[in-house]
Short mmCIF file of C-alpha atoms and ligand atoms in Angstrom, two decimals:
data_model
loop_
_atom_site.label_atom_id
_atom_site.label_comp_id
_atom_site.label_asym_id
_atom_site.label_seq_id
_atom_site.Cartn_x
_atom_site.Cartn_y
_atom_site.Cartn_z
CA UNK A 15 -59.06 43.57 -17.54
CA UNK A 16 -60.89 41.78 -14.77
CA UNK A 17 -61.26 38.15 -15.47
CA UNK A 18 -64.76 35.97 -14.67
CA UNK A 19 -64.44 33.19 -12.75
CA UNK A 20 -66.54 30.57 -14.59
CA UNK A 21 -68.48 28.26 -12.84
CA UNK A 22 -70.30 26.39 -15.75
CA UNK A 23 -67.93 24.53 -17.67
CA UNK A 24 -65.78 26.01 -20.39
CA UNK A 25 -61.94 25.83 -21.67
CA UNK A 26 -59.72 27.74 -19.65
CA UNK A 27 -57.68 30.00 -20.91
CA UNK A 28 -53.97 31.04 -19.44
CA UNK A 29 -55.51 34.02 -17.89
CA UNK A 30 -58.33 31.65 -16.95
CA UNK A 31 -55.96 29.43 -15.23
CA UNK A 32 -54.00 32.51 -13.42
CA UNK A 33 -57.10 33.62 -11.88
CA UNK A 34 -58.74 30.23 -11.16
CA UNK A 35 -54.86 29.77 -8.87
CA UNK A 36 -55.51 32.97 -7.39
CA UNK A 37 -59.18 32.48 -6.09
CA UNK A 38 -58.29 28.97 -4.72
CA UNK A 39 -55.55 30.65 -2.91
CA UNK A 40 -52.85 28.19 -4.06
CA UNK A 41 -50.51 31.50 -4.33
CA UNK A 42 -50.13 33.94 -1.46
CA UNK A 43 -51.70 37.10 -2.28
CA UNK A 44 -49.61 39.63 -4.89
CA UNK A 45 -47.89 36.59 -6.64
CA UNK A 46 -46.29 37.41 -9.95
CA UNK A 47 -47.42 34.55 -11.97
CA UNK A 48 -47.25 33.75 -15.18
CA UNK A 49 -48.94 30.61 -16.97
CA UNK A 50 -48.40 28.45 -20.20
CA UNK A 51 -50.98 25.91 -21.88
CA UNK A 52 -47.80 23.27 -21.96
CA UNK A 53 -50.45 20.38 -22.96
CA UNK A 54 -48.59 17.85 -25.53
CA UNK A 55 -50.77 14.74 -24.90
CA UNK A 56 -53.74 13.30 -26.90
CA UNK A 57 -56.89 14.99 -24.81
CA UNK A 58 -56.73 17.35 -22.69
CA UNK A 59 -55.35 20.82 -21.89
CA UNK A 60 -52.43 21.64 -19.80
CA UNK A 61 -51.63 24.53 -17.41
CA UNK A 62 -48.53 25.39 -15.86
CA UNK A 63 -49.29 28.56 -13.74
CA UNK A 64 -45.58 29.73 -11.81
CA UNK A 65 -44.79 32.21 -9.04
CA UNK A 66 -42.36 34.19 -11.60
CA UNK A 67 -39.89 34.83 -8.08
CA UNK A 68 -39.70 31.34 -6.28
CA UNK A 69 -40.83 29.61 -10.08
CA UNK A 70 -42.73 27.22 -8.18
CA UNK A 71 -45.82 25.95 -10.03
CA UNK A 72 -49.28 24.10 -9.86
CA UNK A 73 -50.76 22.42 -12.65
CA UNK A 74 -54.23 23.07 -13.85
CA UNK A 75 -55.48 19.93 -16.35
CA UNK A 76 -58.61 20.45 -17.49
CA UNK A 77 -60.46 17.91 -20.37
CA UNK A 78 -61.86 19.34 -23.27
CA UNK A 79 -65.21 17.81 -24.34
CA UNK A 80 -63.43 15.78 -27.44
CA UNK A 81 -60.69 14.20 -27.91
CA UNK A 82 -58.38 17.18 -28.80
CA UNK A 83 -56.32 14.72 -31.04
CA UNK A 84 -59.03 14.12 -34.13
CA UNK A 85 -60.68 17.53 -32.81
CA UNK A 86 -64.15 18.32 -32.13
CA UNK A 87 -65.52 15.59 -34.41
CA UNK A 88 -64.73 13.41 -31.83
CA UNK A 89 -66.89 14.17 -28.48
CA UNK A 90 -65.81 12.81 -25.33
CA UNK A 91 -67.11 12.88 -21.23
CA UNK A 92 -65.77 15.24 -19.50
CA UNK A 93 -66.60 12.49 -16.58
CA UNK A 94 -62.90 11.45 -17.19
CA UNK A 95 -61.73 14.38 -14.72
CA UNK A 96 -63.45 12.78 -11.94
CA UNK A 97 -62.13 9.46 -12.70
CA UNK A 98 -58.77 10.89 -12.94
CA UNK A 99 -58.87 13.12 -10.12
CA UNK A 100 -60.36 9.62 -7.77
CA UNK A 101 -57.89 7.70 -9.12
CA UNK A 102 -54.69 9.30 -8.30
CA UNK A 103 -56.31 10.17 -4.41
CA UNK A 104 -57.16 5.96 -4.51
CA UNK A 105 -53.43 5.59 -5.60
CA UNK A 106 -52.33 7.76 -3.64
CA UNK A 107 -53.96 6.16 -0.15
CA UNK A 108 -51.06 3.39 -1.50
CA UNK A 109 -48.52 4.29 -2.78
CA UNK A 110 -48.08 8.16 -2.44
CA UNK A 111 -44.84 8.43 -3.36
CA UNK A 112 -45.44 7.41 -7.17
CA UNK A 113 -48.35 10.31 -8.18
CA UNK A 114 -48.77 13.89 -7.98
CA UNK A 115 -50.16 15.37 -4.89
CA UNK A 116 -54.10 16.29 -6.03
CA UNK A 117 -54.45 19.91 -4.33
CA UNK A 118 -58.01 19.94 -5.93
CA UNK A 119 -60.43 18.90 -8.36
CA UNK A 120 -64.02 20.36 -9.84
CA UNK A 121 -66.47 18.19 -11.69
CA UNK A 122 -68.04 20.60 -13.11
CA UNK A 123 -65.55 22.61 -14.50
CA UNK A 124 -63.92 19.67 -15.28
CA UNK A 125 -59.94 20.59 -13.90
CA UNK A 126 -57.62 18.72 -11.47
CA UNK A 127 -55.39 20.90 -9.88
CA UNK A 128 -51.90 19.09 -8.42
CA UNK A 129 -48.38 19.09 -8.08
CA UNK A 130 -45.96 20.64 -10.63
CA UNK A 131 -43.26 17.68 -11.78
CA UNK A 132 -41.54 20.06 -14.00
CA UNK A 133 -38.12 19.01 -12.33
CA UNK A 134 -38.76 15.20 -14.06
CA UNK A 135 -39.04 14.42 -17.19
CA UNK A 136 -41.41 12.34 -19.20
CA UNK A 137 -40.20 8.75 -19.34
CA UNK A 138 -40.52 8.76 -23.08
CA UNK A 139 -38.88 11.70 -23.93
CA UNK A 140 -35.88 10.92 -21.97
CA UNK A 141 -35.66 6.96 -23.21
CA UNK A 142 -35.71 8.64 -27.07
CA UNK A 143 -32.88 10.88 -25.85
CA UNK A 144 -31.23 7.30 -24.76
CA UNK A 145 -31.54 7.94 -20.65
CA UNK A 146 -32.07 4.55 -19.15
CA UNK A 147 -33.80 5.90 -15.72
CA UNK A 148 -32.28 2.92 -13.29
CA UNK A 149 -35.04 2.96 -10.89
CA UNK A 150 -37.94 3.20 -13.29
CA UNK A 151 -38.79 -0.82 -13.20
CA UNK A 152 -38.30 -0.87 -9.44
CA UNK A 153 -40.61 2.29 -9.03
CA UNK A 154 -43.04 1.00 -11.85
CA UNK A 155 -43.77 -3.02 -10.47
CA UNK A 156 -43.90 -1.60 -7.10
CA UNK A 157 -46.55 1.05 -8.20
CA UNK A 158 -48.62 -1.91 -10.14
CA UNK A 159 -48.30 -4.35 -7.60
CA UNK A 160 -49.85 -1.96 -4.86
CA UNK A 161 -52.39 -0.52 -6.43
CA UNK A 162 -53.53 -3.67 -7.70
CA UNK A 163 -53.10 -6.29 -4.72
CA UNK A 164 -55.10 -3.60 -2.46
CA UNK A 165 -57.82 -2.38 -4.68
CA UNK A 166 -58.62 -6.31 -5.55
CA UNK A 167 -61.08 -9.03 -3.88
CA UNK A 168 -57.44 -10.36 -2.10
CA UNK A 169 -56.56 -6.98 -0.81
CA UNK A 170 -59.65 -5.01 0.18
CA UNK A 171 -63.47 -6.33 1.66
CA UNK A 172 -64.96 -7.54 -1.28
CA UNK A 173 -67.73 -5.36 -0.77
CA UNK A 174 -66.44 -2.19 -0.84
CA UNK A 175 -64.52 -3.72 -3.92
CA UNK A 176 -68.02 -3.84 -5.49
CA UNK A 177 -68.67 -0.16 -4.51
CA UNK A 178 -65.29 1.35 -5.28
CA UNK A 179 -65.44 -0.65 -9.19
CA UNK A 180 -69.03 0.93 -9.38
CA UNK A 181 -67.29 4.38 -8.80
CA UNK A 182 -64.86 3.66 -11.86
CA UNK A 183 -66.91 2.75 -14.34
CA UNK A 184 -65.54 4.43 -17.41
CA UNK A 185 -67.11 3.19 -20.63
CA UNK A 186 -66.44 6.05 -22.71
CA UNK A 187 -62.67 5.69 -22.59
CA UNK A 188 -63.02 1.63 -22.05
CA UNK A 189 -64.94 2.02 -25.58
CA UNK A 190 -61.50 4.27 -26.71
CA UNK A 191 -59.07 1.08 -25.87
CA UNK A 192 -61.62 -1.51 -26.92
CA UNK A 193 -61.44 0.02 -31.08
CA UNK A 194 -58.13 1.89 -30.79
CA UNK A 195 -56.10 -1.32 -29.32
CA UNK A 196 -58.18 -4.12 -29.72
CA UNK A 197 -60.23 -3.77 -32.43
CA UNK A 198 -59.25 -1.07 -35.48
CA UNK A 199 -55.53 -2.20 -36.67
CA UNK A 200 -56.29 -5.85 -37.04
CA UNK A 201 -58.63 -4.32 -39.68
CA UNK A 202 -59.12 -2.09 -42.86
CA UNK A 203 -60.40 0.98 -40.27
CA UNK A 204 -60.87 4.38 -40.91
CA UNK A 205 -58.85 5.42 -37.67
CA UNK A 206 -55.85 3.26 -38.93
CA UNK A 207 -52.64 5.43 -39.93
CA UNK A 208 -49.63 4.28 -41.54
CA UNK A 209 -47.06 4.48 -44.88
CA UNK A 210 -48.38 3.11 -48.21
CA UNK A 211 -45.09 0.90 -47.92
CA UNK A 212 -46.36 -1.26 -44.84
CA UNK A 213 -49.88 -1.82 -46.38
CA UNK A 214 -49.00 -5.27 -47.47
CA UNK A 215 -47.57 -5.85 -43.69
CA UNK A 216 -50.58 -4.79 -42.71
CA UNK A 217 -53.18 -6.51 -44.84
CA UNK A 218 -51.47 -9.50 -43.44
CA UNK A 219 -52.84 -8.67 -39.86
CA UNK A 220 -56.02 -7.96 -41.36
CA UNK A 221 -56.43 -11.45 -43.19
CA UNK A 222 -54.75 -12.86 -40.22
CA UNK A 223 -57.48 -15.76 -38.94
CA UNK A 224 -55.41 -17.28 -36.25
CA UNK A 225 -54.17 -13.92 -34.57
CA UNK A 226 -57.98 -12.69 -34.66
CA UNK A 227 -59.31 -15.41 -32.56
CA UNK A 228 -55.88 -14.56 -29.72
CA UNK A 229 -56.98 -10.68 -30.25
CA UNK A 230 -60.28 -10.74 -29.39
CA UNK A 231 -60.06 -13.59 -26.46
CA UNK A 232 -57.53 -10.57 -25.23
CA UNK A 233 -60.09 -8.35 -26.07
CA UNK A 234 -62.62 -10.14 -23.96
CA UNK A 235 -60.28 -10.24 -21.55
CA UNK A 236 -60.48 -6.68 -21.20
CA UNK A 237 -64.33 -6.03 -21.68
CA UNK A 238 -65.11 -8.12 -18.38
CA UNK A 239 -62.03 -8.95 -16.11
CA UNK A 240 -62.28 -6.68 -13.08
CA UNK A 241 -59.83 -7.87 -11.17
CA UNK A 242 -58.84 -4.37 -9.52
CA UNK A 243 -58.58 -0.35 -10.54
CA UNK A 244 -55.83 -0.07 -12.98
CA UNK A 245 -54.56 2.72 -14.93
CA UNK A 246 -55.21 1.92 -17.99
CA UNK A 247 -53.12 4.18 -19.83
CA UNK A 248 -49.71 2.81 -18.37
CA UNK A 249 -47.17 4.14 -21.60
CA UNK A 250 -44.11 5.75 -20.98
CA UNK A 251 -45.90 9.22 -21.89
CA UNK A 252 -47.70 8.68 -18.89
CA UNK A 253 -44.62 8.57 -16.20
CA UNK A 254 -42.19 11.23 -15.23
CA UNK A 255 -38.93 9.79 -14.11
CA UNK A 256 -35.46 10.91 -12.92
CA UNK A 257 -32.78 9.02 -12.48
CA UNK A 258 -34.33 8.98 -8.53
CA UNK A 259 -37.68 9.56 -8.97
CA UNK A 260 -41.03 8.20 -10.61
CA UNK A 261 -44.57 9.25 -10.93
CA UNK A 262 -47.40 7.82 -12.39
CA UNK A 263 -49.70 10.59 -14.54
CA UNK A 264 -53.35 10.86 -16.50
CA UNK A 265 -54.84 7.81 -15.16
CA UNK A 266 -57.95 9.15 -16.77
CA UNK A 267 -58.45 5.98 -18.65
CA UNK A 268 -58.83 4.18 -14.71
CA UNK A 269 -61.62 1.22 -14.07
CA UNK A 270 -61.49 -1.98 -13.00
CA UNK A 271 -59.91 -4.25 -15.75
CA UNK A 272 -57.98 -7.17 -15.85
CA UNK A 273 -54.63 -7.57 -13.47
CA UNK A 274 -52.62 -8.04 -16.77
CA UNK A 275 -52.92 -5.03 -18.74
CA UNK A 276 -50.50 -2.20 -16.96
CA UNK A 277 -48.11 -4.44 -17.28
CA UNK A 278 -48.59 -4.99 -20.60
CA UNK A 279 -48.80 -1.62 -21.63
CA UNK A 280 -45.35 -0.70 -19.59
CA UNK A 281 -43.71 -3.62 -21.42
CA UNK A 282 -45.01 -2.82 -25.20
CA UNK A 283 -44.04 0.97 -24.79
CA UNK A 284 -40.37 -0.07 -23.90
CA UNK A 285 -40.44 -2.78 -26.21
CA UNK A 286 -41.14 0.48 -28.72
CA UNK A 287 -38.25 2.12 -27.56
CA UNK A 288 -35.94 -1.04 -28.18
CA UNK A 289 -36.93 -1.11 -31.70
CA UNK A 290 -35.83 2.44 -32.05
CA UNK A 291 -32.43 1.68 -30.68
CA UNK A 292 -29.64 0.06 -32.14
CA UNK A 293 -28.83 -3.39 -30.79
CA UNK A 294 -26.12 -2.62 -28.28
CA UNK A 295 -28.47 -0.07 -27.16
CA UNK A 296 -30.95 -1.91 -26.09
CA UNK A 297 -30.41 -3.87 -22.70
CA UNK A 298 -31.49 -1.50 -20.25
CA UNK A 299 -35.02 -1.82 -21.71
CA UNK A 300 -35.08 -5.65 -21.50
CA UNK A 301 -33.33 -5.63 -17.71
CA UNK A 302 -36.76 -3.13 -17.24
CA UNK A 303 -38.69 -5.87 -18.38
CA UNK A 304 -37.67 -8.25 -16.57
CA UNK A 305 -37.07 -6.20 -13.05
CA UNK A 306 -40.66 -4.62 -12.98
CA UNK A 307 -42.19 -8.63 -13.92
CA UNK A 308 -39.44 -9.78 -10.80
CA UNK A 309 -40.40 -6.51 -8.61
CA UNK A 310 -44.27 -6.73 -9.42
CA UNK A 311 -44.11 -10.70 -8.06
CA UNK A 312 -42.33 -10.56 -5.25
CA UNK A 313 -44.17 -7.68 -4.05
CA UNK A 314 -47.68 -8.66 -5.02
CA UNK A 315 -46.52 -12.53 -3.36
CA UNK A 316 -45.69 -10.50 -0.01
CA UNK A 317 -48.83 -8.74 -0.05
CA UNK A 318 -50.64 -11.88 -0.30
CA UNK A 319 -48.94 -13.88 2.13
CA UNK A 320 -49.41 -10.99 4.94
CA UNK A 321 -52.55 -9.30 4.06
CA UNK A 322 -54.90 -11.68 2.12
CA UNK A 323 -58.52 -10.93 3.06
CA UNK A 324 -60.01 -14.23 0.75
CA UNK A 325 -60.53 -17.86 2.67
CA UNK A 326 -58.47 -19.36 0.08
CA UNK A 327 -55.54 -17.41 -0.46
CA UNK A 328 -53.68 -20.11 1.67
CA UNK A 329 -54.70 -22.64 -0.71
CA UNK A 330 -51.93 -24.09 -2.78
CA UNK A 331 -51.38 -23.10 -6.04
CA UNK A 332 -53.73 -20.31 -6.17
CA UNK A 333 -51.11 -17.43 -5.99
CA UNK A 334 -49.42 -19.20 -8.83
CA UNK A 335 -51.97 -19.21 -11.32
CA UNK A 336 -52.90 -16.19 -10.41
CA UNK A 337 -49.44 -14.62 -11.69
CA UNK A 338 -49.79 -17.10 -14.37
CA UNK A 339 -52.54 -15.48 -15.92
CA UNK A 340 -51.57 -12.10 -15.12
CA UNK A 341 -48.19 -13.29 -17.08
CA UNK A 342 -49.65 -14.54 -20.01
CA UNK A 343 -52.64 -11.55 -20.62
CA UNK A 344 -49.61 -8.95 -19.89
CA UNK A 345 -47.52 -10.36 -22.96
CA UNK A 346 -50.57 -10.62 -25.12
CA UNK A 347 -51.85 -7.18 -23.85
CA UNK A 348 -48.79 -6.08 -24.79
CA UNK A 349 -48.24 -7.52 -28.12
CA UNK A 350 -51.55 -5.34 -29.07
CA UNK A 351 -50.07 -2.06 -28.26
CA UNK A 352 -46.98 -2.37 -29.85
CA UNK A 353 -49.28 -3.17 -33.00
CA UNK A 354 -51.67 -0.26 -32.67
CA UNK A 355 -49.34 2.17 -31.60
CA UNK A 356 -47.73 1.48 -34.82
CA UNK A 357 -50.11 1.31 -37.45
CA UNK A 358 -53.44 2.89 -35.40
CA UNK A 359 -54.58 6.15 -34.22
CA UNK A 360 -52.09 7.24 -31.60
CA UNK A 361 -48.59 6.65 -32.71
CA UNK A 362 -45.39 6.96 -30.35
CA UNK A 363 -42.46 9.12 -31.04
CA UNK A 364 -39.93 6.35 -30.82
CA UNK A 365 -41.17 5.06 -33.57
CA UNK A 366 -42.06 8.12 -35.75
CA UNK A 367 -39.09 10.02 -34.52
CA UNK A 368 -36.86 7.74 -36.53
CA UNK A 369 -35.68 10.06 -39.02
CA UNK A 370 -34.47 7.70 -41.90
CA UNK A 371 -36.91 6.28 -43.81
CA UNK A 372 -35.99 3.31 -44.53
CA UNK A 373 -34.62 2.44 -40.97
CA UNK A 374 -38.22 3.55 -39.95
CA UNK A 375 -39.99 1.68 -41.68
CA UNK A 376 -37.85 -1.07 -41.12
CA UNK A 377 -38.61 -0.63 -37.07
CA UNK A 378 -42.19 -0.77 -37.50
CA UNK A 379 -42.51 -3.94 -39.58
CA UNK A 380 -40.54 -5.45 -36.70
CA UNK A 381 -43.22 -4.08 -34.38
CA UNK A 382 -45.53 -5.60 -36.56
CA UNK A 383 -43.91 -9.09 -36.48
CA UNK A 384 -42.68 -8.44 -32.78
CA UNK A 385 -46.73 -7.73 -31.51
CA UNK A 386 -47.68 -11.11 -33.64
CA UNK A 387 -45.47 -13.00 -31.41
CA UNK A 388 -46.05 -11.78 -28.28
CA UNK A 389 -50.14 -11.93 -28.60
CA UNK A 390 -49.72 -16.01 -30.69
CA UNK A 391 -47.06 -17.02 -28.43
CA UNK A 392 -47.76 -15.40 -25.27
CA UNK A 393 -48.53 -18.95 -23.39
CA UNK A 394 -45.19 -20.72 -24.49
CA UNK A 395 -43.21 -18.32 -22.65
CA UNK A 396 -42.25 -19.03 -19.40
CA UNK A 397 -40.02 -15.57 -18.26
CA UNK A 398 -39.68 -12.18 -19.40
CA UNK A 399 -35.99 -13.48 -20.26
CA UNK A 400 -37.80 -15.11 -23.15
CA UNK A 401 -38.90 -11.77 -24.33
CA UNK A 402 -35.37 -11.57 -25.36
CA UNK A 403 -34.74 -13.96 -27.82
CA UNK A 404 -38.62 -13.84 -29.09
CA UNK A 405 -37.29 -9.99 -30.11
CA UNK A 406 -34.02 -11.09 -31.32
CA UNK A 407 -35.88 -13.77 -33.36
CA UNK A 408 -38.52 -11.37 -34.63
CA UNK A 409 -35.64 -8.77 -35.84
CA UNK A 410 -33.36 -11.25 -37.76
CA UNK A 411 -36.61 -12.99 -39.45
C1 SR1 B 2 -58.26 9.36 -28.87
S1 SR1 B 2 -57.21 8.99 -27.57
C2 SR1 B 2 -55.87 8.13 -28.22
C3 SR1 B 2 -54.98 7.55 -27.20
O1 SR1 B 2 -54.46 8.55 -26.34
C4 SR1 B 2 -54.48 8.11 -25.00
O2 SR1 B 2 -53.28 8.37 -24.36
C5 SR1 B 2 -54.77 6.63 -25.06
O3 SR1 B 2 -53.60 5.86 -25.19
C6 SR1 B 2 -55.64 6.56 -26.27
O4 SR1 B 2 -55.72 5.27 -26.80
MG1 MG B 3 -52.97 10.19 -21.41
#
């Protein structure tokens, strides 16, 4: 049955997807292939379309106009494959070897066609199975570091800055982060999803005065720092690793935010993965912690010394408060999504995979307490070692 090849938008199909390869001539003519919708993520829809012979593969992503998690309820800018598509090419003109090669992209059908990863694995999936990926933190501070020391008023003409942030603006999927992690679990929201058994945990967040007024100066934080083009979806479901490799997926979420908040993210999402693990378990994800923090200064500082475009980057002190501040927004960014990852919309597996009960529920009112301390006392700490005992503390409470 011949197949049409749409050019309005509309969902593709795995046929869809075969013949959309075939008329871009990513396969030489007369390829077997075969495809498979392998999507698994909150949004969008996932092709894998293989030469059945070599089984080498593309992948087609293409966004759905809602957010395929609620459903259709829930509408949602296709704009967000643009933003994606421009963000891993911008990424890429950095730090190629952390994203997947972009072979093509189509506004209006809304797809992004790149490079297969199928020989990694997502970062997530493997730290649940209990692989500790050694070179993840190195890969991952060098990646932030990069892409946001060049795409900042220190590393690029602070003009094209301005034009480049214009090109990002993304207020649809801003808007998602602003409720989902800022806003929603710190109170009684529809969106909100957890056990009966935590509610009382929980109404204590909501009635929680003191961490309100640190949430929402976070929150503001977020809403107008644009200190370069970050991800903005930085969780471990959003990296494929190896034990040699790294890359950096579905930075549809992309603007120009605050330095702090990749960080932040990376940090809660292992921080997750801790509290899933028993104690003697959990080291590797601290010593990530503290490597990508070590890995992001030292390369961000060398960037700064040697290619600093602003008249006062020689000026002392001002590379130190800048990672000051970065420091201190990353902790508190990161104590609000280990909160709303447990008790909001989106939950992670680490957490929800636990299959006891009791032990589960245990985990997540330690992510409860754990994301109270890291937002309230995010400007006493002074390293990432801290992180340590502020965990250990948190646990034994
Ligand atoms: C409705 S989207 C829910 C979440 O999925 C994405 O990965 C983002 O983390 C977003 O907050
Ligand atoms: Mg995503």
């Amino acid at each position: 049955m011949p197949v049409s090849h749409p050019t309005v938008y509309e969902p593709l199909t795995e046929q869809g997807a075969i013949a959309l390869a075939i008329r871009l001539g990513l396969f030489p003519e007369g390829t077997p292939l075969a495809c498979r919708e392998i999507g698994d993520g909150n949004l969008n829809l996932v092709f894998r379309v293989v030469d059945q012979q070599t089984k080498k593969g593309i992948i087609i992503k293409q966004a759905l106009p809602y957010a395929k998690v609620v459903g259709e309820s829930w509408p949602l800018t296709l704009k967000r494959s643009v933003i994606e598509s421009n963000a891993l090419r911008t990424f890429a003109s950095y730090v190629p070897q952390y994203v997947p090669k972009v072979y093509y992209s189509d506004e209006s059908l809304a797809i992004t066609v790149m490079e297969d990863l199928s020989h990694l694995q997502i970062a997530r999936k493997g730290l649940i199975e209990g692989k500790t990926y050694p070179l993840l933190s190195q890969h991952i501070g060098e990646f932030i570091a990069k892409t946001l020391f060049y795409t900042s008023d220190f590393g690029m003409n602070q003009q094209e800055k301005k034009q480049l942030a214009q090109s990002f603006v993304n207020p649809e999927l801003c808007k998602i982060t602003e409720d989902l992690v800022f806003t929603d679990p710190f109170f009684d929201h529809e969106t909100n999803n957890f056990e009966d058994e935590l509610r009382n945990d929980v109404k204590a967040l909501w009635d929680d005065d003191k961490l309100h007024l640190e949430v929402a100066k976070l929150k503001h934080k977020f809403l107008t720092g644009g200190d370069a083009l970050i991800h903005g979806d930085l969780h471990t479901g959003s990296i494929f690793a190896s034990d040699e490799e790294t890359k950096i997926i579905d930075p549809e979420f992309a603007f120009y935010g605050p330095f702090g908040f990749d960080i932040g993210q990376f940090f809660a999402n292992l921080l997750l993965n801790a509290l899933s693990r028993p104690e003697q378990q959990q080291e590797p994800l601290f010593a990530h912690i503290d490597k990508t923090w070590n890995v992001f200064v030292s390369v961000f500082s060398d960037l700064w010394h040697s290619h600093n475009v602003e008249p006062y980057a020689k000026t002392e002190g001002l590379l130190e408060e800048v990672l000051h501040y970065v420091f201190i927004d990353a902790i508190g960014f990161a104590g609000c999504e280990v909160i709303r990852r447990t008790i909001g919309l989106a939950h992670v597996a680490d957490l929800d995979g636990i299959e006891d009960k009791e032990e589960r529920l245990q985990a997540k009112r330690h992510a409860l307490r754990l994301g109270r301390s890291l937002i309230l006392q995010r400007e006493t700490l002074s390293s990432t070692k801290e992180i340590r005992s502020l965990f250990a503390q948190t646990v034994l409470a």
